[in-house]
PDB file of C-alpha atoms in Angstrom:
ATOM      1  CA  MET A  74      78.112  63.789  70.154  1.00  0.00           C
ATOM      2  CA  ARG A  75      78.691  65.831  67.043  1.00  0.00           C
ATOM      3  CA  GLY A  76      82.355  67.112  66.488  1.00  0.00           C
ATOM      4  CA  TYR A  77      83.991  69.492  63.838  1.00  0.00           C
ATOM      5  CA  ALA A  78      87.541  69.125  62.462  1.00  0.00           C
ATOM      6  CA  ALA A  79      89.359  71.700  60.457  1.00  0.00           C
ATOM      7  CA  MET A  80      91.101  70.196  57.500  1.00  0.00           C
ATOM      8  CA  THR A  81      92.477  70.945  54.054  1.00  0.00           C
ATOM      9  CA  ALA A  82      91.089  69.187  50.884  1.00  0.00           C
ATOM     10  CA  THR A  83      94.252  67.246  50.634  1.00  0.00           C
ATOM     11  CA  GLU A  84      93.761  65.923  54.117  1.00  0.00           C
ATOM     12  CA  VAL A  85      90.143  65.043  53.567  1.00  0.00           C
ATOM     13  CA  LEU A  86      90.994  63.079  50.253  1.00  0.00           C
ATOM     14  CA  GLU A  87      93.771  61.269  52.208  1.00  0.00           C
ATOM     15  CA  PHE A  88      91.370  60.419  55.018  1.00  0.00           C
ATOM     16  CA  ALA A  89      88.733  59.139  52.329  1.00  0.00           C
ATOM     17  CA  ARG A  90      91.477  56.924  50.992  1.00  0.00           C
ATOM     18  CA  THR A  91      92.625  55.502  54.344  1.00  0.00           C
ATOM     19  CA  ARG A  92      89.228  55.504  56.068  1.00  0.00           C
ATOM     20  CA  THR A  93      90.818  56.260  59.421  1.00  0.00           C
ATOM     21  CA  LEU A  94      91.700  59.700  60.843  1.00  0.00           C
ATOM     22  CA  GLU A  95      94.070  59.985  64.032  1.00  0.00           C
ATOM     23  CA  ILE A  96      92.950  63.253  65.677  1.00  0.00           C
ATOM     24  CA  THR A  97      93.621  64.161  69.321  1.00  0.00           C
ATOM     25  CA  ASP A  98      91.159  67.051  69.878  1.00  0.00           C
ATOM     26  CA  ILE A  99      88.049  68.027  67.896  1.00  0.00           C
ATOM     27  CA  TYR A 100      85.471  70.919  68.512  1.00  0.00           C
ATOM     28  CA  ALA A 101      82.333  69.710  70.127  1.00  0.00           C
ATOM     29  CA  PRO A 102      79.236  71.148  71.871  1.00  0.00           C
ATOM     30  CA  THR A 103      80.517  70.356  75.324  1.00  0.00           C
ATOM     31  CA  SER A 104      78.384  71.087  78.430  1.00  0.00           C
ATOM     32  CA  SER A 105      80.756  73.876  79.331  1.00  0.00           C
ATOM     33  CA  PHE A 106      80.350  75.419  75.916  1.00  0.00           C
ATOM     34  CA  ILE A 107      76.622  75.215  75.912  1.00  0.00           C
ATOM     35  CA  ALA A 108      76.411  76.551  79.501  1.00  0.00           C
ATOM     36  CA  SER A 109      78.467  79.693  78.455  1.00  0.00           C
ATOM     37  CA  HIS A 110      76.269  80.193  75.393  1.00  0.00           C
ATOM     38  CA  THR A 111      72.817  79.920  76.869  1.00  0.00           C
ATOM     39  CA  ASP A 112      71.353  82.349  74.282  1.00  0.00           C
ATOM     40  CA  LEU A 113      72.039  79.935  71.410  1.00  0.00           C
ATOM     41  CA  ASP A 114      69.864  76.930  70.569  1.00  0.00           C
ATOM     42  CA  GLU A 115      71.289  73.621  69.643  1.00  0.00           C
ATOM     43  CA  GLU A 116      71.535  74.313  65.947  1.00  0.00           C
ATOM     44  CA  GLU A 117      73.181  77.718  66.695  1.00  0.00           C
ATOM     45  CA  VAL A 118      75.763  76.007  68.962  1.00  0.00           C
ATOM     46  CA  GLU A 119      76.601  73.625  66.235  1.00  0.00           C
ATOM     47  CA  TYR A 120      76.994  76.486  63.650  1.00  0.00           C
ATOM     48  CA  ALA A 121      79.049  78.449  66.030  1.00  0.00           C
ATOM     49  CA  LEU A 122      81.536  75.441  66.397  1.00  0.00           C
ATOM     50  CA  THR A 123      81.485  74.826  62.709  1.00  0.00           C
ATOM     51  CA  LEU A 124      82.618  78.549  62.172  1.00  0.00           C
ATOM     52  CA  VAL A 125      85.329  78.021  64.658  1.00  0.00           C
ATOM     53  CA  ALA A 126      86.653  75.085  62.790  1.00  0.00           C
ATOM     54  CA  ALA A 127      86.293  76.951  59.504  1.00  0.00           C
ATOM     55  CA  GLU A 128      88.624  79.702  60.852  1.00  0.00           C
ATOM     56  CA  ASP A 129      91.215  77.019  61.733  1.00  0.00           C
ATOM     57  CA  ALA A 130      90.664  75.413  58.233  1.00  0.00           C
ATOM     58  CA  LEU A 131      91.389  78.594  56.525  1.00  0.00           C
ATOM     59  CA  GLU A 132      94.790  78.979  58.494  1.00  0.00           C
ATOM     60  CA  LEU A 133      95.605  75.345  57.441  1.00  0.00           C
ATOM     61  CA  ALA A 134      94.700  75.909  53.892  1.00  0.00           C
ATOM     62  CA  ALA A 135      96.619  79.207  53.637  1.00  0.00           C
ATOM     63  CA  ALA A 136      99.738  77.531  54.908  1.00  0.00           C
ATOM     64  CA  ASP A 137      99.353  74.860  52.530  1.00  0.00           C
ATOM     65  CA  SER A 138      97.880  76.577  49.383  1.00  0.00           C
ATOM     66  CA  ASN A 139      94.919  74.279  49.642  1.00  0.00           C
ATOM     67  CA  ALA A 140      91.057  74.462  49.997  1.00  0.00           C
ATOM     68  CA  ALA A 141      89.692  74.813  53.524  1.00  0.00           C
ATOM     69  CA  CYS A 142      87.242  72.127  54.768  1.00  0.00           C
ATOM     70  CA  VAL A 143      85.421  71.110  57.880  1.00  0.00           C
ATOM     71  CA  LEU A 144      84.316  67.570  58.568  1.00  0.00           C
ATOM     72  CA  ALA A 145      81.442  66.961  60.881  1.00  0.00           C
ATOM     73  CA  PHE A 146      81.543  63.704  62.720  1.00  0.00           C
ATOM     74  CA  GLU A 147      79.279  61.606  64.987  1.00  0.00           C
ATOM     75  CA  ILE A 148      81.884  60.846  67.724  1.00  0.00           C
ATOM     76  CA  PRO A 149      81.272  57.522  69.444  1.00  0.00           C
ATOM     77  CA  GLU A 150      81.053  58.185  73.160  1.00  0.00           C
ATOM     78  CA  SER A 151      83.605  55.505  73.683  1.00  0.00           C
ATOM     79  CA  ALA A 152      86.216  57.458  71.792  1.00  0.00           C
ATOM     80  CA  ILE A 153      85.850  60.533  74.081  1.00  0.00           C
ATOM     81  CA  SER A 154      88.673  60.656  76.723  1.00  0.00           C
ATOM     82  CA  ALA A 155      88.346  64.261  78.164  1.00  0.00           C
ATOM     83  CA  ARG A 156      85.953  67.247  77.760  1.00  0.00           C
ATOM     84  CA  HIS A 157      87.194  70.808  77.444  1.00  0.00           C
ATOM     85  CA  ASP A 158      85.578  74.180  77.104  1.00  0.00           C
ATOM     86  CA  MET A 159      84.670  73.771  73.403  1.00  0.00           C
ATOM     87  CA  SER A 160      86.473  70.505  72.407  1.00  0.00           C
ATOM     88  CA  VAL A 161      86.876  66.845  73.323  1.00  0.00           C
ATOM     89  CA  SER A 162      90.061  64.825  73.389  1.00  0.00           C
ATOM     90  CA  LEU A 163      89.842  61.501  71.645  1.00  0.00           C
ATOM     91  CA  SER A 164      91.451  58.156  72.678  1.00  0.00           C
ATOM     92  CA  ALA A 165      90.549  56.354  69.331  1.00  0.00           C
ATOM     93  CA  ALA A 166      90.713  57.114  65.737  1.00  0.00           C
ATOM     94  CA  LEU A 167      87.652  58.303  63.861  1.00  0.00           C
ATOM     95  CA  THR A 168      86.598  56.449  60.718  1.00  0.00           C
ATOM     96  CA  TRP A 169      84.941  57.379  57.531  1.00  0.00           C
ATOM     97  CA  HIS A 170      81.854  55.854  58.845  1.00  0.00           C
ATOM     98  CA  ASP A 171      81.714  58.511  61.540  1.00  0.00           C
ATOM     99  CA  VAL A 172      81.592  61.303  58.941  1.00  0.00           C
ATOM    100  CA  GLN A 173      78.185  63.091  58.819  1.00  0.00           C
ATOM    101  CA  CYS A 174      79.023  65.841  56.306  1.00  0.00           C
ATOM    102  CA  MET A 175      81.588  68.106  54.958  1.00  0.00           C
ATOM    103  CA  PHE A 176      81.585  71.961  54.649  1.00  0.00           C
ATOM    104  CA  ALA A 177      83.779  73.547  51.920  1.00  0.00           C
ATOM    105  CA  VAL A 178      84.884  76.905  53.387  1.00  0.00           C
ATOM    106  CA  ASP A 179      84.946  79.888  51.183  1.00  0.00           C
ATOM    107  CA  ASP A 180      88.026  82.380  51.325  1.00  0.00           C
ATOM    108  CA  ASN A 181      86.508  84.658  53.985  1.00  0.00           C
ATOM    109  CA  GLY A 182      85.108  81.846  56.147  1.00  0.00           C
ATOM    110  CA  GLU A 183      81.567  82.946  56.115  1.00  0.00           C
ATOM    111  CA  ASP A 184      80.170  80.875  53.327  1.00  0.00           C
ATOM    112  CA  LEU A 185      79.922  77.077  53.965  1.00  0.00           C
ATOM    113  CA  THR A 186      78.886  74.727  51.272  1.00  0.00           C
ATOM    114  CA  TRP A 187      77.478  71.422  52.621  1.00  0.00           C
ATOM    115  CA  PHE A 188      78.229  68.084  51.084  1.00  0.00           C
ATOM    116  CA  ALA A 189      76.858  64.582  52.092  1.00  0.00           C
ATOM    117  CA  PRO A 190      79.359  61.931  52.831  1.00  0.00           C
ATOM    118  CA  GLN A 191      78.901  60.182  49.477  1.00  0.00           C
ATOM    119  CA  GLU A 192      79.576  63.521  47.623  1.00  0.00           C
ATOM    120  CA  ILE A 193      82.724  64.555  49.318  1.00  0.00           C
ATOM    121  CA  GLU A 194      85.247  62.737  47.166  1.00  0.00           C
ATOM    122  CA  SER A 195      83.811  63.802  43.919  1.00  0.00           C
ATOM    123  CA  ALA A 196      83.320  67.380  45.015  1.00  0.00           C
ATOM    124  CA  LEU A 197      86.965  67.653  46.100  1.00  0.00           C
ATOM    125  CA  SER A 198      88.257  65.925  43.041  1.00  0.00           C
ATOM    126  CA  GLU A 199      86.177  68.333  40.709  1.00  0.00           C
ATOM    127  CA  SER A 200      87.398  71.386  42.566  1.00  0.00           C
ATOM    128  CA  ALA A 201      91.010  70.229  42.226  1.00  0.00           C
ATOM    129  CA  ARG A 202      90.747  70.353  38.491  1.00  0.00           C
TER     130      ARG A 202
END
């Protein structure tokens, strides 16, 4: 299952360094969310959740004077302990290996720039300069 976590650039760089992320809940396309959004196809569901995470990332970034990011993960089924309306609870840490991509969020939360996992660290390091 794909999941989306709101983070700041500093948090992403720390995660890239440690390779392990302890997180309790993450936005995900649960059956409840999909059932309440039958007008959306799979890609639109994923995009909607990315935008929700982007809003959270903007709040985190504003409080920390940092850049907003959303990390997309492939969540191992064994790590999911509970499913909610638009998120899942995790019983295990996520690893850098689980990262599928990162979205850099612009200041209004509407423009998302995609980065592959191998591009993330250099993109954030360059933007910090």
